[in-house]
mmCIF file of C-alpha atoms in Angstrom:
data_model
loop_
_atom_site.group_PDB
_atom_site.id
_atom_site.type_symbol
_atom_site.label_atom_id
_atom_site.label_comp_id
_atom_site.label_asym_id
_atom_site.label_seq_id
_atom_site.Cartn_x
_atom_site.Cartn_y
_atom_site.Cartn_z
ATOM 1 C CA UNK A 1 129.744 109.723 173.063
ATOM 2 C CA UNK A 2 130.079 108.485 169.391
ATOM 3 C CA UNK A 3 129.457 105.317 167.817
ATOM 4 C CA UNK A 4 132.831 105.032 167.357
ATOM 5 C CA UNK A 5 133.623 104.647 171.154
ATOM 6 C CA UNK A 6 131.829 101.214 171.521
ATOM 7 C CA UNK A 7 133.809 98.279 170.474
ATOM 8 C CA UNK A 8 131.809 96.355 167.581
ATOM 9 C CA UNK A 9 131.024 93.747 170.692
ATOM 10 C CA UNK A 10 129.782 96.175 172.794
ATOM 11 C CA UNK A 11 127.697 97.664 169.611
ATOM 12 C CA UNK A 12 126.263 94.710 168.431
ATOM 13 C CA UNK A 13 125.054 93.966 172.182
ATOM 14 C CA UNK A 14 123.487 97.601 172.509
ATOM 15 C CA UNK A 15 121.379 97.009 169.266
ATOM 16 C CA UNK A 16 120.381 93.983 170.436
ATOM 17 C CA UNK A 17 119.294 94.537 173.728
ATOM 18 C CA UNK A 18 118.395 98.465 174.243
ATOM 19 C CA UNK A 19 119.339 100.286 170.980
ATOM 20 C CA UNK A 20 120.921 102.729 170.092
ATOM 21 C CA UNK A 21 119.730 106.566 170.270
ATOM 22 C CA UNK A 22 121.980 107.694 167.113
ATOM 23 C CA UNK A 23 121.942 111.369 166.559
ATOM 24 C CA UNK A 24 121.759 112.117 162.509
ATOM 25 C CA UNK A 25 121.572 115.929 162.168
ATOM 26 C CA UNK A 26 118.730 117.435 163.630
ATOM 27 C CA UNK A 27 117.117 113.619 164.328
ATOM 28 C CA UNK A 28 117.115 111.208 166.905
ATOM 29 C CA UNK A 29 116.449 107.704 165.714
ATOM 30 C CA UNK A 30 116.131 104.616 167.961
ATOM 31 C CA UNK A 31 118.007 102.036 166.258
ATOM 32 C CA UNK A 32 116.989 98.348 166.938
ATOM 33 C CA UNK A 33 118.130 95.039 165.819
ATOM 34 C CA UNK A 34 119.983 91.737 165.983
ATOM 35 C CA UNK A 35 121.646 91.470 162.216
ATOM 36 C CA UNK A 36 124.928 91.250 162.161
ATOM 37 C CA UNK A 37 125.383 92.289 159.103
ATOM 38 C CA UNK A 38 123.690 95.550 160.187
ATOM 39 C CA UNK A 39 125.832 96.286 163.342
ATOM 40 C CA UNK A 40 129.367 96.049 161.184
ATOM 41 C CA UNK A 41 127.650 98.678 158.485
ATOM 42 C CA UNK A 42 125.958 100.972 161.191
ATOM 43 C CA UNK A 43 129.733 100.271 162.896
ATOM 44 C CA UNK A 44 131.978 101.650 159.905
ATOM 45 C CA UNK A 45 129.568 104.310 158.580
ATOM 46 C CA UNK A 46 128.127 105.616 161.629
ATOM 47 C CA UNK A 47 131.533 105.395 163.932
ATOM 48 C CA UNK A 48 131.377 109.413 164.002
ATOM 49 C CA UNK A 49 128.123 110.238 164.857
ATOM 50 C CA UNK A 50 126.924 110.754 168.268
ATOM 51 C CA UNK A 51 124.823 108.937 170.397
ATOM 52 C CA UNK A 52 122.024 109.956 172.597
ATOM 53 C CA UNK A 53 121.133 108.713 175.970
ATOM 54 C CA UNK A 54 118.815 106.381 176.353
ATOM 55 C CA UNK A 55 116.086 108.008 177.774
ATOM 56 C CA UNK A 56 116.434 111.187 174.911
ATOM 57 C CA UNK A 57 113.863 111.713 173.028
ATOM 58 C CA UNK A 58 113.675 109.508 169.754
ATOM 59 C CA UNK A 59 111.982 111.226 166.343
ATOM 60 C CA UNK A 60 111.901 107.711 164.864
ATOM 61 C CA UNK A 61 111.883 104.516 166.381
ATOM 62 C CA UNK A 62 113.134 101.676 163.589
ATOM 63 C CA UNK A 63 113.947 97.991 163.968
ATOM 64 C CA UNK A 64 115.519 95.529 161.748
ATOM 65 C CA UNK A 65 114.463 91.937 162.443
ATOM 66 C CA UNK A 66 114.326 88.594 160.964
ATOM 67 C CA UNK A 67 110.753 87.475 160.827
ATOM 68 C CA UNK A 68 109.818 84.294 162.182
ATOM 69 C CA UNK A 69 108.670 81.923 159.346
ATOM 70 C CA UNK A 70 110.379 78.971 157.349
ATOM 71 C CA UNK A 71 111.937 81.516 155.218
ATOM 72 C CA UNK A 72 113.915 81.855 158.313
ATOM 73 C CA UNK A 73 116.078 78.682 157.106
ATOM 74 C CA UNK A 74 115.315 79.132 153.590
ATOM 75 C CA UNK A 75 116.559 82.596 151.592
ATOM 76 C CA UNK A 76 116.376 84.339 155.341
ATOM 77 C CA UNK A 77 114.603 88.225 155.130
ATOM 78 C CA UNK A 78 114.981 91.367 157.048
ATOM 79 C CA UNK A 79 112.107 93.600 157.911
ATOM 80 C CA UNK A 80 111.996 97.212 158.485
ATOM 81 C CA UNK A 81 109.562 98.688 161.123
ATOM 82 C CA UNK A 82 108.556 101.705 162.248
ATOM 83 C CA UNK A 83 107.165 102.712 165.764
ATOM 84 C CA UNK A 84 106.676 98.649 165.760
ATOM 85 C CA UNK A 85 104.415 98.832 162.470
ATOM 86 C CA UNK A 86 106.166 96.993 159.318
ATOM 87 C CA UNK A 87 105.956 99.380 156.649
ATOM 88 C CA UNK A 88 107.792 97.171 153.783
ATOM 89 C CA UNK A 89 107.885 94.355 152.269
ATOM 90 C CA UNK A 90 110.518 92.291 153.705
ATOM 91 C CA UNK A 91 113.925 91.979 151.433
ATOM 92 C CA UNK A 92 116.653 89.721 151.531
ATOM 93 C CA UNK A 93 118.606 89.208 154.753
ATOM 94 C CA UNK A 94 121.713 90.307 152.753
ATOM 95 C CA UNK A 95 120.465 93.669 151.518
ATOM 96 C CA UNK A 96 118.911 94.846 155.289
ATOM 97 C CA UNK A 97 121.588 97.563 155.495
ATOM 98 C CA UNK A 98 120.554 99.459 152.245
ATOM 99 C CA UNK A 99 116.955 98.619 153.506
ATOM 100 C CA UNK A 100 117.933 100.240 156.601
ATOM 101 C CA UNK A 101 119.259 103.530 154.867
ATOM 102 C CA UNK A 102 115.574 103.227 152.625
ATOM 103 C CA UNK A 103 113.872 103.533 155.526
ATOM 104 C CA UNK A 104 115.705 105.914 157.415
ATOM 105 C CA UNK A 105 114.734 108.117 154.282
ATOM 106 C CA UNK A 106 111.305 107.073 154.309
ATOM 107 C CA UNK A 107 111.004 108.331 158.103
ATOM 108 C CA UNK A 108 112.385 112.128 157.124
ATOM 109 C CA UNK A 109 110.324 112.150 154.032
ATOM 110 C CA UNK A 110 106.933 110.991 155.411
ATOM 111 C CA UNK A 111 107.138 112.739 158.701
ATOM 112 C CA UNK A 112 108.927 115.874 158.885
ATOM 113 C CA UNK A 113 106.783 118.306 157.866
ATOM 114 C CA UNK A 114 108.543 121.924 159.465
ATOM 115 C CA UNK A 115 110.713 121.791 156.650
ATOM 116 C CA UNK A 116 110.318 121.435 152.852
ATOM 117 C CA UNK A 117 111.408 118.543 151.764
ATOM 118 C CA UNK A 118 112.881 118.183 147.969
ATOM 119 C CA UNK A 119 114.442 114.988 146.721
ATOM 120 C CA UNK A 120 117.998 116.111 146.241
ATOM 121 C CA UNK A 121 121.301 116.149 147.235
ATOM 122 C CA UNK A 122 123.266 119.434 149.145
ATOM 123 C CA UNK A 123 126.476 120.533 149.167
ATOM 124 C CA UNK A 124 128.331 123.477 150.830
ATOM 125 C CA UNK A 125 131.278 125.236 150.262
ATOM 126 C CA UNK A 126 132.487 128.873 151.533
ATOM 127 C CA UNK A 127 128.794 128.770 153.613
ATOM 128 C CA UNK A 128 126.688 128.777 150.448
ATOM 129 C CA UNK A 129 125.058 125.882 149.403
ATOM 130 C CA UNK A 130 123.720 123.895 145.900
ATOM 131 C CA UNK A 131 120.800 121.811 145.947
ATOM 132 C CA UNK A 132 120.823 119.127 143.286
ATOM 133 C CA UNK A 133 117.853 117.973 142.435
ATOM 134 C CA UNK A 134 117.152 114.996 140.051
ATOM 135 C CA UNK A 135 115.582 111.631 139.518
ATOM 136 C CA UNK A 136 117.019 108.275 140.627
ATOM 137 C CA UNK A 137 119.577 107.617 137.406
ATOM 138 C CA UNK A 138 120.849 111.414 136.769
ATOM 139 C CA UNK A 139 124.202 111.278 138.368
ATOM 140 C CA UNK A 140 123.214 113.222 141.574
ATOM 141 C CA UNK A 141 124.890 110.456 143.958
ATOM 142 C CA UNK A 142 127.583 110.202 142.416
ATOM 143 C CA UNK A 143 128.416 114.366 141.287
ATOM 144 C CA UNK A 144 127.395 114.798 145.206
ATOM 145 C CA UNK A 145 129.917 112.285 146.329
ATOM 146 C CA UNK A 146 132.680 113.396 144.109
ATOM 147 C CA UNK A 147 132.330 117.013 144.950
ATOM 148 C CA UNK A 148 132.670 115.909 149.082
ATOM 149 C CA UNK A 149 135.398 114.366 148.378
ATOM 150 C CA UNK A 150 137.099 117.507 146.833
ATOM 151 C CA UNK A 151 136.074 119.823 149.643
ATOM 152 C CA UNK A 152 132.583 119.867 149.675
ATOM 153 C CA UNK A 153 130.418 119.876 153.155
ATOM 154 C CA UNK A 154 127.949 117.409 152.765
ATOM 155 C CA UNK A 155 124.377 118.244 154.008
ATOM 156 C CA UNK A 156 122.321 115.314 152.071
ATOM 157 C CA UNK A 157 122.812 113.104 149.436
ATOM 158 C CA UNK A 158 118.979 112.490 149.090
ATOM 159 C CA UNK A 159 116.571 115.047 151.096
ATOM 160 C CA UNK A 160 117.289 118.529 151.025
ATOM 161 C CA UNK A 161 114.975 119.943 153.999
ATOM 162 C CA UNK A 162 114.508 123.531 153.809
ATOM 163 C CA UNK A 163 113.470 125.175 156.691
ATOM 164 C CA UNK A 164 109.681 126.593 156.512
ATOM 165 C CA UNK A 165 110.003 130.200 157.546
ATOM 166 C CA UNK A 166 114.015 131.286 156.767
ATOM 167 C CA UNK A 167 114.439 128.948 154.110
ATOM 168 C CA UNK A 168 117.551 127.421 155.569
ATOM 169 C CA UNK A 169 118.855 124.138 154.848
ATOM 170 C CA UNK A 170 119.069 121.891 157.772
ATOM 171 C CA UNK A 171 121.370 119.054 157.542
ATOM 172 C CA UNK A 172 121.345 115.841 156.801
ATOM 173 C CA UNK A 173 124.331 114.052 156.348
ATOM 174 C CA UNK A 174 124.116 110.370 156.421
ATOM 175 C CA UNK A 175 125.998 107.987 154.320
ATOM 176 C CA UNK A 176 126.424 108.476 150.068
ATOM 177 C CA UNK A 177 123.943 105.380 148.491
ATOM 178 C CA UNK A 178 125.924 104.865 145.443
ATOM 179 C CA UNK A 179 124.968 102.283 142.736
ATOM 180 C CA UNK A 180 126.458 100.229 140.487
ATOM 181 C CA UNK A 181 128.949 101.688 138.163
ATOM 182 C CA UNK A 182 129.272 104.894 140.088
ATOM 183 C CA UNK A 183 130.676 102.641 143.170
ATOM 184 C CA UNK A 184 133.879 101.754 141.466
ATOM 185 C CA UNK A 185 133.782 105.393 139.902
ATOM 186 C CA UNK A 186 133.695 106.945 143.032
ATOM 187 C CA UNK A 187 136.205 104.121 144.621
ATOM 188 C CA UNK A 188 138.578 105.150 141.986
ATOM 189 C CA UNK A 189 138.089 108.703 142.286
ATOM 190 C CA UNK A 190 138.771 108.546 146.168
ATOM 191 C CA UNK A 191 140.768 105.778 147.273
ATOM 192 C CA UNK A 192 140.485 106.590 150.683
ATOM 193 C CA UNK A 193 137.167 107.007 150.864
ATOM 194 C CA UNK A 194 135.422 104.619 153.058
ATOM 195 C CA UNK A 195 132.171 102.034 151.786
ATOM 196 C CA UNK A 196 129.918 99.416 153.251
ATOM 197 C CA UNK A 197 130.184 96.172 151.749
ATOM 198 C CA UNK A 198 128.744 96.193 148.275
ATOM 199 C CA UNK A 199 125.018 94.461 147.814
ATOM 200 C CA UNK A 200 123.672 92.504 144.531
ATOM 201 C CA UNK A 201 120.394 92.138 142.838
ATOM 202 C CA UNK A 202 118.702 95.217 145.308
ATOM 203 C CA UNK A 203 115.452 96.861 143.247
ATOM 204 C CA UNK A 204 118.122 99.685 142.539
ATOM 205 C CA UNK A 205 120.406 97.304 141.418
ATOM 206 C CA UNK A 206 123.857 96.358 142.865
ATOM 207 C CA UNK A 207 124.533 99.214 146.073
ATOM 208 C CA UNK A 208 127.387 100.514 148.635
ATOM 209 C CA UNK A 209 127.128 103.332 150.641
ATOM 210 C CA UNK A 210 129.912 105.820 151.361
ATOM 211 C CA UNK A 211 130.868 107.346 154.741
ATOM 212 C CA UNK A 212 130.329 111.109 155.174
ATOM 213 C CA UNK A 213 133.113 112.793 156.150
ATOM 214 C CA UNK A 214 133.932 113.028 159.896
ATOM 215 C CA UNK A 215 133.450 117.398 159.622
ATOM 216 C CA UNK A 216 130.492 117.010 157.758
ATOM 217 C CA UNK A 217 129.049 115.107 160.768
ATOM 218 C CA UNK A 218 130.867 117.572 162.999
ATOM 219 C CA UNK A 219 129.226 120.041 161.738
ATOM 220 C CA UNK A 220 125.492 118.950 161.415
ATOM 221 C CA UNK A 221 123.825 121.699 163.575
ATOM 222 C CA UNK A 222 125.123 124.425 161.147
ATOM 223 C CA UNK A 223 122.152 125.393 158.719
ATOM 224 C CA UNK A 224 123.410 126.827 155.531
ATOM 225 C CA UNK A 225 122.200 128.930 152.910
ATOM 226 C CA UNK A 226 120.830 128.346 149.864
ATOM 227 C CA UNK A 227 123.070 130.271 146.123
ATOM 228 C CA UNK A 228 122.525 127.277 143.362
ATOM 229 C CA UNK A 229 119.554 125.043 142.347
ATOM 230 C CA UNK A 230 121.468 122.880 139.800
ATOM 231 C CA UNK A 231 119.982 119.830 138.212
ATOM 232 C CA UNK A 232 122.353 117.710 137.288
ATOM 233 C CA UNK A 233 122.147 115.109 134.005
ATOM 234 C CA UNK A 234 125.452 112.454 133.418
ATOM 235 C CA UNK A 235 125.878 112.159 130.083
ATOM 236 C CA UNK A 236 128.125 109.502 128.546
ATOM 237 C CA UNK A 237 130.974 111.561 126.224
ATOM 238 C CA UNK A 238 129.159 114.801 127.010
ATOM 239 C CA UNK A 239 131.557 117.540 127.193
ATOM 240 C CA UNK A 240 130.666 120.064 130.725
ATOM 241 C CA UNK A 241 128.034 122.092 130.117
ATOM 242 C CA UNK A 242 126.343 125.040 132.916
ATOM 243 C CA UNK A 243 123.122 126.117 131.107
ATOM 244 C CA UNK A 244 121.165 129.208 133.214
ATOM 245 C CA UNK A 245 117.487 128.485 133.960
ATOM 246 C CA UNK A 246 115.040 130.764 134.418
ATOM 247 C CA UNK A 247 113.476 131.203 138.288
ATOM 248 C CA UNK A 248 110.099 130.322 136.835
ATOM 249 C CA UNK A 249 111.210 126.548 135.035
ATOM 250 C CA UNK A 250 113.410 125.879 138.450
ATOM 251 C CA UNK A 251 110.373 126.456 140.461
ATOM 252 C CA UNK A 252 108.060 124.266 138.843
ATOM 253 C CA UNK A 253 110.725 121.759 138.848
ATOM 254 C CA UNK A 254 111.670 121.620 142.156
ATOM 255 C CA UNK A 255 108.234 121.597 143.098
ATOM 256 C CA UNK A 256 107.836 118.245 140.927
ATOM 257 C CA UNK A 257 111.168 116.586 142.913
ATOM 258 C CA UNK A 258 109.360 117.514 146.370
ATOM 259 C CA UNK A 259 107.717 115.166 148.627
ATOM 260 C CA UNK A 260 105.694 117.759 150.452
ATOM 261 C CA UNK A 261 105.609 121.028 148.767
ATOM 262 C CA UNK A 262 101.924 120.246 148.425
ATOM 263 C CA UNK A 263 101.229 119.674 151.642
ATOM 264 C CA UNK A 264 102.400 122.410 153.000
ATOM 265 C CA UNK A 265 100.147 124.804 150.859
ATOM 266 C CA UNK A 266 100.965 128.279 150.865
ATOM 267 C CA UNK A 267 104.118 127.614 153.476
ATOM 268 C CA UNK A 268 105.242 125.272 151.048
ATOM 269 C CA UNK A 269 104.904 128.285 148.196
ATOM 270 C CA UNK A 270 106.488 130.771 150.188
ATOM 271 C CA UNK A 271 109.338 128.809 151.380
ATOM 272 C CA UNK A 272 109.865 127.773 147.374
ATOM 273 C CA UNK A 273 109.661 131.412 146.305
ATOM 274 C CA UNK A 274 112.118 132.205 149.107
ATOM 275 C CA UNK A 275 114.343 129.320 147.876
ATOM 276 C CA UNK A 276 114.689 130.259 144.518
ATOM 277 C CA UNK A 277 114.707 133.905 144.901
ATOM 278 C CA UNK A 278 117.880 133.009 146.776
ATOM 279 C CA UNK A 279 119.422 130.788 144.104
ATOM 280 C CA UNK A 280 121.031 131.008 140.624
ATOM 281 C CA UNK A 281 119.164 128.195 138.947
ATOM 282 C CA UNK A 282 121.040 125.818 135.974
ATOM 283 C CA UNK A 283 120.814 122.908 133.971
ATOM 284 C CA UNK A 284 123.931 120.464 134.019
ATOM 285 C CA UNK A 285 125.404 118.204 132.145
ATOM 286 C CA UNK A 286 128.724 116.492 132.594
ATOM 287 C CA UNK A 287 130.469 113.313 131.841
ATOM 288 C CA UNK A 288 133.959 113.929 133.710
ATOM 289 C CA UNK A 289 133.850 114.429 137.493
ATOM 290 C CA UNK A 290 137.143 116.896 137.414
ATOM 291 C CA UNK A 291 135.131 118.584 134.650
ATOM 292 C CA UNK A 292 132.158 119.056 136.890
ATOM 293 C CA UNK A 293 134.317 119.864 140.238
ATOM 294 C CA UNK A 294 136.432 122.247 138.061
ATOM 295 C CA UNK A 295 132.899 124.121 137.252
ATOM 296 C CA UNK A 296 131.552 123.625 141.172
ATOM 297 C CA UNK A 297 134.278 125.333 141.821
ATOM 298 C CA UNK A 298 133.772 128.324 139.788
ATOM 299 C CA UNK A 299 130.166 128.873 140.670
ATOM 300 C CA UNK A 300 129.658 132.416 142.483
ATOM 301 C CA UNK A 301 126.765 133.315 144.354
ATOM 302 C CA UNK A 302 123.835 135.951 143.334
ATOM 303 C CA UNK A 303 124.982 140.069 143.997
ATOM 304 C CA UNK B 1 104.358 131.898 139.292
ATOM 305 C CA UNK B 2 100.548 131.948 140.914
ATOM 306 C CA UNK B 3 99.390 129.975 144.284
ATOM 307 C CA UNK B 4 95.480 129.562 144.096
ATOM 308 C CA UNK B 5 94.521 129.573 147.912
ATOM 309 C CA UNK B 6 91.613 127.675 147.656
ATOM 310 C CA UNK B 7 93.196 124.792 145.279
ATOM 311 C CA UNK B 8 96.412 124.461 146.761
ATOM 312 C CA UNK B 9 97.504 124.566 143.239
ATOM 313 C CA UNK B 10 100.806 126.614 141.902
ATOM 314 C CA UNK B 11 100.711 128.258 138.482
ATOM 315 C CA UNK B 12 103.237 128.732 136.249
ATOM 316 C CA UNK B 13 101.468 131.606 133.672
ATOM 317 C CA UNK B 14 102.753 133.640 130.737
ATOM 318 C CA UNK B 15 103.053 137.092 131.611
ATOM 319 C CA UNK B 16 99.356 138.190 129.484
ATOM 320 C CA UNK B 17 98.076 136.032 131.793
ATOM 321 C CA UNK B 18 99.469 137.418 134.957
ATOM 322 C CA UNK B 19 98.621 141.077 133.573
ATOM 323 C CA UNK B 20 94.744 139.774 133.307
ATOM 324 C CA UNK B 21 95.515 138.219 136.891
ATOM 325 C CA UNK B 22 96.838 141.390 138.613
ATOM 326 C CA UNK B 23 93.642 143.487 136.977
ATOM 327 C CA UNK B 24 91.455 141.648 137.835
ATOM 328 C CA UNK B 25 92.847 141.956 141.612
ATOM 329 C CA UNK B 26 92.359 144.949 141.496
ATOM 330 C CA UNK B 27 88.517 145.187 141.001
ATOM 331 C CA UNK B 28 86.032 142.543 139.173
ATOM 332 C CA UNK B 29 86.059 143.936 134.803
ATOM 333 C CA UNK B 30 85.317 141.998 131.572
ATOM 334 C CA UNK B 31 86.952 141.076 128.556
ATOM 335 C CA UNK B 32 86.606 144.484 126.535
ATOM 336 C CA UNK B 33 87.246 146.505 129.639
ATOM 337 C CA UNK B 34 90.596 144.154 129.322
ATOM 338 C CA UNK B 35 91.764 144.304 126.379
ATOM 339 C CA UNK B 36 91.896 147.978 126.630
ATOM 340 C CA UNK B 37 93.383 148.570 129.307
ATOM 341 C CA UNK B 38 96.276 145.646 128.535
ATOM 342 C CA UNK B 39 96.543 146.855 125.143
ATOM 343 C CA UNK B 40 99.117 149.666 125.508
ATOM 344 C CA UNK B 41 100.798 147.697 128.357
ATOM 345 C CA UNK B 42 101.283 144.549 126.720
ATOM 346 C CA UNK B 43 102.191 146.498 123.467
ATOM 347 C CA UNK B 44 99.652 144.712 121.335
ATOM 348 C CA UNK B 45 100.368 147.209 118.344
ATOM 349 C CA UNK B 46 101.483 144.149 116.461
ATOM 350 C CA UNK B 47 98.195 142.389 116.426
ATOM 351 C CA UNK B 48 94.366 143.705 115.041
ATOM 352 C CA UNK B 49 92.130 144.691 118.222
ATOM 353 C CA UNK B 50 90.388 141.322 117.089
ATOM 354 C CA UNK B 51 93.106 139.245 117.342
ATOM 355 C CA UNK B 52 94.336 140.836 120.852
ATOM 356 C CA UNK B 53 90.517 140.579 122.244
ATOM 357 C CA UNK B 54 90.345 136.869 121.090
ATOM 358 C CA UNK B 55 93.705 136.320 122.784
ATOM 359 C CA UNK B 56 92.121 137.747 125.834
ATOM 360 C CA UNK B 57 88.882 136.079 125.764
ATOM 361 C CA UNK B 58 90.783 132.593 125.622
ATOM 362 C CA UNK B 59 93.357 133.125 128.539
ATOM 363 C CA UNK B 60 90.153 134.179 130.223
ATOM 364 C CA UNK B 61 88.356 130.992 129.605
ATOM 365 C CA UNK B 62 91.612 129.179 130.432
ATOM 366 C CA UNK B 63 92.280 131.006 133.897
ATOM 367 C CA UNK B 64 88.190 130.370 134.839
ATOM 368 C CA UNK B 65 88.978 126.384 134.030
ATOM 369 C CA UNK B 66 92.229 126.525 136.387
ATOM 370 C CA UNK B 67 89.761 127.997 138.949
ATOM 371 C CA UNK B 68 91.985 131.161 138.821
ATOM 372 C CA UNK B 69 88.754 133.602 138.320
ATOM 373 C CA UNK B 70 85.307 133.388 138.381
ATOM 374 C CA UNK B 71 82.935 134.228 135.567
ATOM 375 C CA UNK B 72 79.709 135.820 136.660
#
């Protein structure tokens, strides 16, 4: 059953009372909470994934709540916790959905350890996938969400989990965090594509997130493989520009955007080397999504 | 690119120092054992046997501070 076939009554009582089991890829995460606000988001962005029963199995057990002290009449907050643990700071009530998809992050990247996990986004087209990786403020979000709106699978907009052992990328695909300019961008771009309600004054700024799209949820279980490692740079006025990048320079760099290459020691080396042997590595810079699509579109995987 | 087992630590070296690496793999040597046997690999014709052995000696000292070999 999806999320889609509760009525937002019947939703906002489940997350009240029980919870929800939502499926997201490969995870199971046990969804509590009593925000409203949060129900109509997890509602219009999460209508196409499937739920679990109740009794499944949960990876990650979150709740959103509204903690009990005077701030409760004053500037209300919204906590995040994990397994029952708060693990943040509590933010404004208004901004719990974008503290919900923080956390939800913070779960994969703190606890998954059978894949290696590099900040970046992942798209698929023709069963061979790019990895963008890049720091917060490069254009990744927003290059990732224009490109699955022309076509694109998406696997991740954030974590790119590569499986230890075949290299594989599992997926991931939750909702597109977009930020301030690049939300009207991207509104502009797609018209019918679908965002939560926007949020103000967040530590990133002013937010909306942006629904996958219904096959890239469909099709969740199917791993793909790896061709590009392209980091991405916007550049205001900067005319499209693919620059190659040697194995070497990728490696390091990718290495530097993951959360537990480290950790993983000499699985974590392998499954890099494995990665990158697989890929065609480049530097990117663009200004104009068609520009940037245009070139997407032209990439061609290693011979 | 180089993973040091004991360190945990990945290493991105030029490919002199990789050569040195690989030798030394091989079986334990020193730097004038080295730099002749890297010398017609690395085609070192363009530099003096002095400058080639001090260019040897200091990836040496730089691979024993990265905990990449062991002086003994």
């Amino acid at each position: 059953m999806n999320v889609s076939a509760l009525t937002p009554s019947e939703l906002k009582f489940r997350l009240k009372k029980t919870g929800i089991f939502l499926r997201t890829g490969s995870f199971i995460t046990h969804l509590q909470t009593s925000i409203p606000g949060v129900s109509e988001s997890v509602g219009l962005l999460y209508a196409d994934y499937s739920l679990a029963e109740q009794a499944d199995f949960a990876d990650f057990h979150v709740s959103l709540t509204r903690p009990l002290n005077l701030r409760r009449w004053f500037k209300p907050q919204a906590l995040f916790s994990f397994d029952g643990n708060t693990i943040f700071k509590p933010l404004p009530l208004d901004q719990a959905f974008p503290m919900l998809e923080w956390g939800l992050n913070w779960c994969v990247s703190n606890h998954v350890n059978h894949c290696l996990i590099i900040h970046a986004a992942v798209v698929e087209k023709g069963g061979y996938a790019a990895i963008m990786p890049a720091p917060p403020g490069s254009g990744k979000s927003t290059l990732c969400a224009a490109l699955v709106n022309r076509g694109w699978r998406l696997l991740s907009d954030e974590l790119a989990l590569v499986r230890v052992g075949d290299g594989k990328l599992i997926p991931l695909p939750r909702p597109v965090s977009l930020k301030n300019e690049s939300i009207e961008i991207i509104r502009r771009y797609e018209p019918n594509a679908i965002f939560s309600r926007k949020v103000a004054d967040t530590i990133k700024g002013t937010v909306a997130h942006m629904k996958a799209s219904t096959d890239s949820v469909a099709r969740a279980s199917e791993v793909a493989k790896v061709a590009w490692v392209v980091f991405p740079k916007y550049k205001a006025g900067a005319t499209a520009c693919l620059e190659t990048l040697s194995q070497s320079r990728a490696f390091m760099r990718v290495a530097d955007n993951s959360f537990n290459y480290s950790l993983l020691g000499l699985n974590g080396f392998k499954t890099m080397t494995s990665l990158i042997d697989a890929s065609l590595c480049y530097d990117f810079t663009y200004s104009k999504l068609d520009d940037a699509i245009e070139i997407f579109s032209a990439l061609k995987p290693q011979t | 690119m180089f993973y040091n087992k004991l360190s945990g630590d990945t290493h991105l070296l030029g490919s002199t120092s990789a050569k040195i690496l690989l030798e030394l793999q091989q079986s334990p040597s020193n730097a004038p054992f080295l730099v002749e046997a890297l010398a017609p690999r690395l085609q070192a014709e363009m530099l003096t046997h002095e400058e080639f052995s001090f260019q040897i000696e200091h990836l040496l000292d730089e691979l024993n501070t990265l905990g990449l070999i062991e002086f003994s």
